[in-house]
CSV table of C-alpha atoms in Angstrom, one decimal:
chain,number,residue,atom,x,y,z
A,1,MET,CA,-50.6,55.5,11.0
A,2,GLN,CA,-53.3,56.3,8.6
A,3,GLN,CA,-53.2,53.1,6.6
A,4,PHE,CA,-53.8,51.2,9.7
A,5,LEU,CA,-56.4,53.6,10.9
A,6,ILE,CA,-58.0,52.4,7.6
A,7,VAL,CA,-57.7,48.4,7.4
A,8,ALA,CA,-58.1,48.4,11.1
A,9,ALA,CA,-61.6,50.1,11.5
A,10,ALA,CA,-62.6,47.9,8.0
A,11,HIS,CA,-62.0,44.8,9.7
A,12,PHE,CA,-63.6,45.8,13.1
A,13,LEU,CA,-66.7,47.6,11.3
A,14,ALA,CA,-67.4,44.1,9.6
A,15,LEU,CA,-66.8,42.2,12.9
A,16,LEU,CA,-70.1,43.9,14.2
A,17,SER,CA,-72.8,42.6,11.8
A,18,PRO,CA,-73.6,39.1,13.5
A,19,GLY,CA,-73.4,36.5,11.2
A,20,PRO,CA,-73.0,32.3,11.6
A,21,ASP,CA,-69.7,32.9,14.5
A,22,PHE,CA,-72.3,35.3,16.2
A,23,PHE,CA,-74.7,32.7,16.5
A,24,LEU,CA,-72.8,29.9,17.6
A,25,ILE,CA,-71.3,31.8,20.1
A,26,ALA,CA,-74.6,33.1,20.9
A,27,ARG,CA,-75.8,29.4,21.5
A,28,THR,CA,-72.9,28.1,22.9
A,29,SER,CA,-72.5,31.4,25.9
A,30,LEU,CA,-76.6,30.8,26.7
A,31,ALA,CA,-76.4,27.1,26.9
A,32,ALA,CA,-72.7,26.1,28.4
A,33,GLY,CA,-71.6,29.6,29.7
A,34,TRP,CA,-69.0,31.5,28.8
A,35,ARG,CA,-66.2,29.6,29.5
A,36,VAL,CA,-67.0,27.3,27.7
A,37,ALA,CA,-68.3,29.5,24.7
A,38,SER,CA,-64.8,31.0,24.9
A,39,GLY,CA,-63.2,27.6,22.9
A,40,ALA,CA,-65.2,28.6,20.2
A,41,CYS,CA,-64.0,32.1,20.0
A,42,LEU,CA,-60.4,30.7,20.2
A,43,GLY,CA,-61.8,28.4,17.0
A,44,ILE,CA,-63.0,31.5,15.2
A,45,ALA,CA,-60.3,33.3,16.1
A,46,ALA,CA,-57.9,30.5,14.3
A,47,ALA,CA,-59.3,30.0,11.4
A,48,ASN,CA,-59.7,33.9,10.7
A,49,GLY,CA,-55.6,34.0,11.3
A,50,ALA,CA,-55.6,31.3,8.5
A,51,PHE,CA,-57.1,33.2,5.8
A,52,ILE,CA,-54.9,36.1,7.5
A,53,VAL,CA,-51.6,34.3,6.3
A,54,LEU,CA,-52.8,32.5,3.4
A,55,ALA,CA,-54.5,36.1,2.1
A,56,PHE,CA,-51.3,38.3,3.3
A,57,ALA,CA,-48.7,35.5,1.9
A,58,GLY,CA,-50.8,35.7,-1.6
A,59,THR,CA,-50.5,39.6,-2.4
A,60,ALA,CA,-46.8,39.3,-1.2
A,61,ALA,CA,-45.9,37.9,-4.2
A,62,LEU,CA,-47.5,40.6,-5.9
A,63,ARG,CA,-45.1,44.4,-6.7
A,64,PRO,CA,-47.6,47.3,-5.2
A,65,ALA,CA,-47.2,48.8,-8.5
A,66,SER,CA,-47.6,45.7,-10.7
A,67,THR,CA,-51.4,45.1,-12.5
A,68,PRO,CA,-52.1,42.2,-10.8
A,69,PHE,CA,-51.7,43.9,-7.4
A,70,ILE,CA,-53.8,46.9,-9.1
A,71,ALA,CA,-56.0,45.1,-10.1
A,72,LEU,CA,-56.7,42.6,-6.7
A,73,GLN,CA,-56.7,46.3,-5.0
A,74,ILE,CA,-60.3,47.0,-7.3
A,75,VAL,CA,-61.8,43.6,-6.5
A,76,GLY,CA,-61.3,44.1,-2.8
A,77,CYS,CA,-62.8,47.3,-3.2
A,78,ALA,CA,-65.5,46.2,-5.1
A,79,TYR,CA,-65.8,43.8,-2.1
A,80,LEU,CA,-66.2,45.7,0.6
A,81,LEU,CA,-68.9,47.9,-1.3
A,82,TYR,CA,-70.7,44.8,-2.0
A,83,LEU,CA,-70.2,44.3,1.8
A,84,GLY,CA,-72.0,47.5,2.6
A,85,VAL,CA,-74.6,47.7,0.0
A,86,LEU,CA,-75.6,44.3,1.3
A,87,PHE,CA,-75.2,45.7,5.7
A,88,ILE,CA,-77.3,48.3,4.4
A,89,ARG,CA,-79.9,46.5,2.6
A,90,HIS,CA,-80.8,43.5,5.2
A,91,ALA,CA,-80.2,46.4,7.8
A,92,GLY,CA,-82.4,44.8,11.0
A,93,ALA,CA,-82.8,41.1,9.2
A,94,ASN,CA,-81.0,39.6,11.7
A,95,THR,CA,-83.1,38.4,14.2
A,96,LEU,CA,-81.1,38.2,17.4
A,97,ASN,CA,-84.4,37.1,19.5
A,98,ALA,CA,-84.1,33.7,17.0
A,99,VAL,CA,-81.3,32.8,19.9
A,100,PRO,CA,-82.7,30.6,22.0
A,101,ALA,CA,-82.4,31.0,25.4
A,102,PRO,CA,-81.6,28.7,27.9
A,103,PRO,CA,-84.0,26.2,29.6
A,104,GLY,CA,-82.9,27.6,33.5
A,105,HIS,CA,-80.4,25.6,34.7
A,106,PRO,CA,-78.8,23.0,32.0
A,107,PRO,CA,-78.3,19.7,34.2
A,108,ALA,CA,-75.2,18.2,36.1
A,109,ARG,CA,-74.7,15.6,33.2
A,110,GLU,CA,-75.2,18.2,30.6
A,111,ARG,CA,-72.4,20.6,31.8
A,112,ARG,CA,-70.0,17.8,32.7
A,113,THR,CA,-69.6,16.7,28.9
A,114,ALA,CA,-69.7,20.5,27.2
A,115,SER,CA,-66.4,19.9,26.1
A,116,TRP,CA,-63.9,23.0,25.1
A,117,ARG,CA,-61.8,21.6,23.1
A,118,ARG,CA,-65.1,20.3,21.2
A,119,ALA,CA,-66.5,24.4,21.1
A,120,VAL,CA,-62.2,25.3,19.7
A,121,CYS,CA,-63.6,22.6,16.8
A,122,MET,CA,-66.3,24.0,16.3
A,123,GLY,CA,-65.7,27.4,15.7
A,124,PHE,CA,-62.4,26.6,13.1
A,125,LEU,CA,-65.4,24.9,11.4
A,126,SER,CA,-67.6,27.2,11.4
A,127,GLY,CA,-64.8,30.2,10.7
A,128,ILE,CA,-62.8,28.4,7.9
A,129,LEU,CA,-66.0,27.0,6.3
A,130,ASN,CA,-67.4,30.6,5.6
A,131,PRO,CA,-66.3,31.8,2.6
A,132,LYS,CA,-66.5,35.3,3.0
A,133,ASN,CA,-63.8,35.9,5.6
A,134,ALA,CA,-61.1,34.6,2.7
A,135,LEU,CA,-63.1,37.5,0.4
A,136,PHE,CA,-62.8,39.9,3.5
A,137,TYR,CA,-59.4,39.3,4.4
A,138,ALA,CA,-58.1,39.4,0.6
A,139,SER,CA,-59.9,42.7,0.0
A,140,LEU,CA,-58.1,44.0,3.3
A,141,ALA,CA,-54.6,42.6,1.8
A,142,ALA,CA,-55.3,44.5,-0.8
A,143,MET,CA,-55.1,47.5,0.8
A,144,LEU,CA,-52.0,47.2,2.1
A,145,THR,CA,-48.9,49.5,0.0
A,146,GLY,CA,-45.9,51.5,0.5
A,147,PRO,CA,-44.1,50.5,3.8
A,148,HIS,CA,-46.8,48.6,5.5
A,149,ALA,CA,-46.9,46.4,2.2
A,150,SER,CA,-43.6,45.0,4.1
A,151,ALA,CA,-43.4,41.5,6.2
A,152,GLY,CA,-43.0,43.2,9.6
A,153,TRP,CA,-45.7,45.4,8.9
A,154,LYS,CA,-48.3,42.5,7.8
A,155,ALA,CA,-47.3,40.3,10.9
A,156,PHE,CA,-48.2,42.8,12.6
A,157,TYR,CA,-51.5,43.5,11.1
A,158,GLY,CA,-52.3,39.8,11.0
A,159,ALA,CA,-51.6,39.5,14.9
A,160,TRP,CA,-53.7,42.9,15.5
A,161,MET,CA,-56.8,41.5,13.9
A,162,PHE,CA,-56.2,38.2,15.8
A,163,ALA,CA,-56.0,39.5,18.6
A,164,VAL,CA,-59.2,41.7,17.9
A,165,VAL,CA,-61.1,39.0,16.6
A,166,LEU,CA,-60.8,37.5,19.8
A,167,ALA,CA,-61.3,39.7,22.0
A,168,TRP,CA,-64.5,40.9,20.8
A,169,ASP,CA,-65.8,37.4,20.2
A,170,VAL,CA,-64.8,36.5,23.9
A,171,ALA,CA,-66.5,40.3,24.7
A,172,VAL,CA,-70.2,39.2,23.1
A,173,ALA,CA,-69.5,35.5,24.8
A,174,ILE,CA,-70.0,37.1,28.5
A,175,LEU,CA,-72.3,39.7,27.4
A,176,ILE,CA,-74.5,37.8,25.6
A,177,GLY,CA,-75.6,35.9,28.6
A,178,ASN,CA,-76.9,38.8,29.8
A,179,ARG,CA,-81.0,39.0,28.5
A,180,THR,CA,-81.0,42.7,29.0
A,181,VAL,CA,-78.2,43.4,26.9
A,182,LEU,CA,-79.0,41.1,23.9
A,183,HIS,CA,-81.8,43.2,23.9
A,184,ARG,CA,-80.7,46.2,23.8
A,185,PHE,CA,-78.1,45.6,20.8
A,186,ALA,CA,-81.0,44.0,19.3
A,187,ARG,CA,-82.5,47.2,19.6
A,188,VAL,CA,-79.8,49.6,18.0
A,189,LEU,CA,-78.4,46.8,15.5
A,190,PRO,CA,-80.4,48.0,12.5
A,191,TRP,CA,-78.6,51.0,12.8
A,192,LEU,CA,-75.3,50.0,13.4
A,193,GLU,CA,-75.8,47.8,9.7
A,194,ARG,CA,-76.4,50.8,8.3
A,195,THR,CA,-73.6,52.8,9.7
A,196,SER,CA,-71.0,49.8,9.1
A,197,GLY,CA,-72.0,49.2,5.3
A,198,LEU,CA,-71.8,52.8,5.0
A,199,LEU,CA,-68.6,53.5,6.4
A,200,LEU,CA,-67.3,50.7,5.0
A,201,MET,CA,-68.2,51.8,1.2
A,202,LEU,CA,-67.0,55.3,1.7
A,203,LEU,CA,-63.7,53.1,2.9
A,204,ALA,CA,-63.6,51.4,-0.7
A,205,LEU,CA,-64.6,54.0,-2.1
A,206,GLY,CA,-61.3,56.2,-0.5
A,207,VAL,CA,-59.0,53.6,-1.8
A,208,LEU,CA,-60.5,54.1,-5.6
A,209,ALA,CA,-60.0,57.6,-5.2
A,210,ALA,CA,-56.4,57.2,-4.2
A,211,LEU,CA,-55.8,54.2,-6.9
A,212,VAL,CA,-57.1,56.7,-10.2
A,213,ALA,CA,-55.1,60.2,-8.4
């Protein structure tokens, strides 16, 4: 249970900092509504799912006590440390106010042509073309040791991460249409990024400490 909480916490903390996926969801939700934006959310979650499968399948071929597996764990921890430093260094650099507000009520023709399927494709491309996703999930997969490295546990982790990504993105799509919520989130975002960065660094250091113990 402790290992699950560590991996789940690292995964969720990384979701909190806005990136390309966040701005795609925000713009789609503001322009066409959260129902169309939910298509982008599904596409992004599917891209994450593809990276999860590839990352877990890759580490499945490595024995937990082998030198390559330990090396992968060290590289994964280094990447999480790198993410943590970036979160802290660039805290407040994400300008949520740059997300364009919808120009009143969009024309009826634009509402009709807003395609949920197109949003799915856009979301999938946004997620699958982001190399940071591949590195991040490889880092998380490298943390799985002992019983948690079994196929059953990996399937559970994969389903959990897919569900969390989808639920978080849909929540963002629903809430982002409220300008009050958007402005309040923008105010607390720098502190949220600093806290998330610090926690990611602590998690990585904890795993490294367990490796050398």
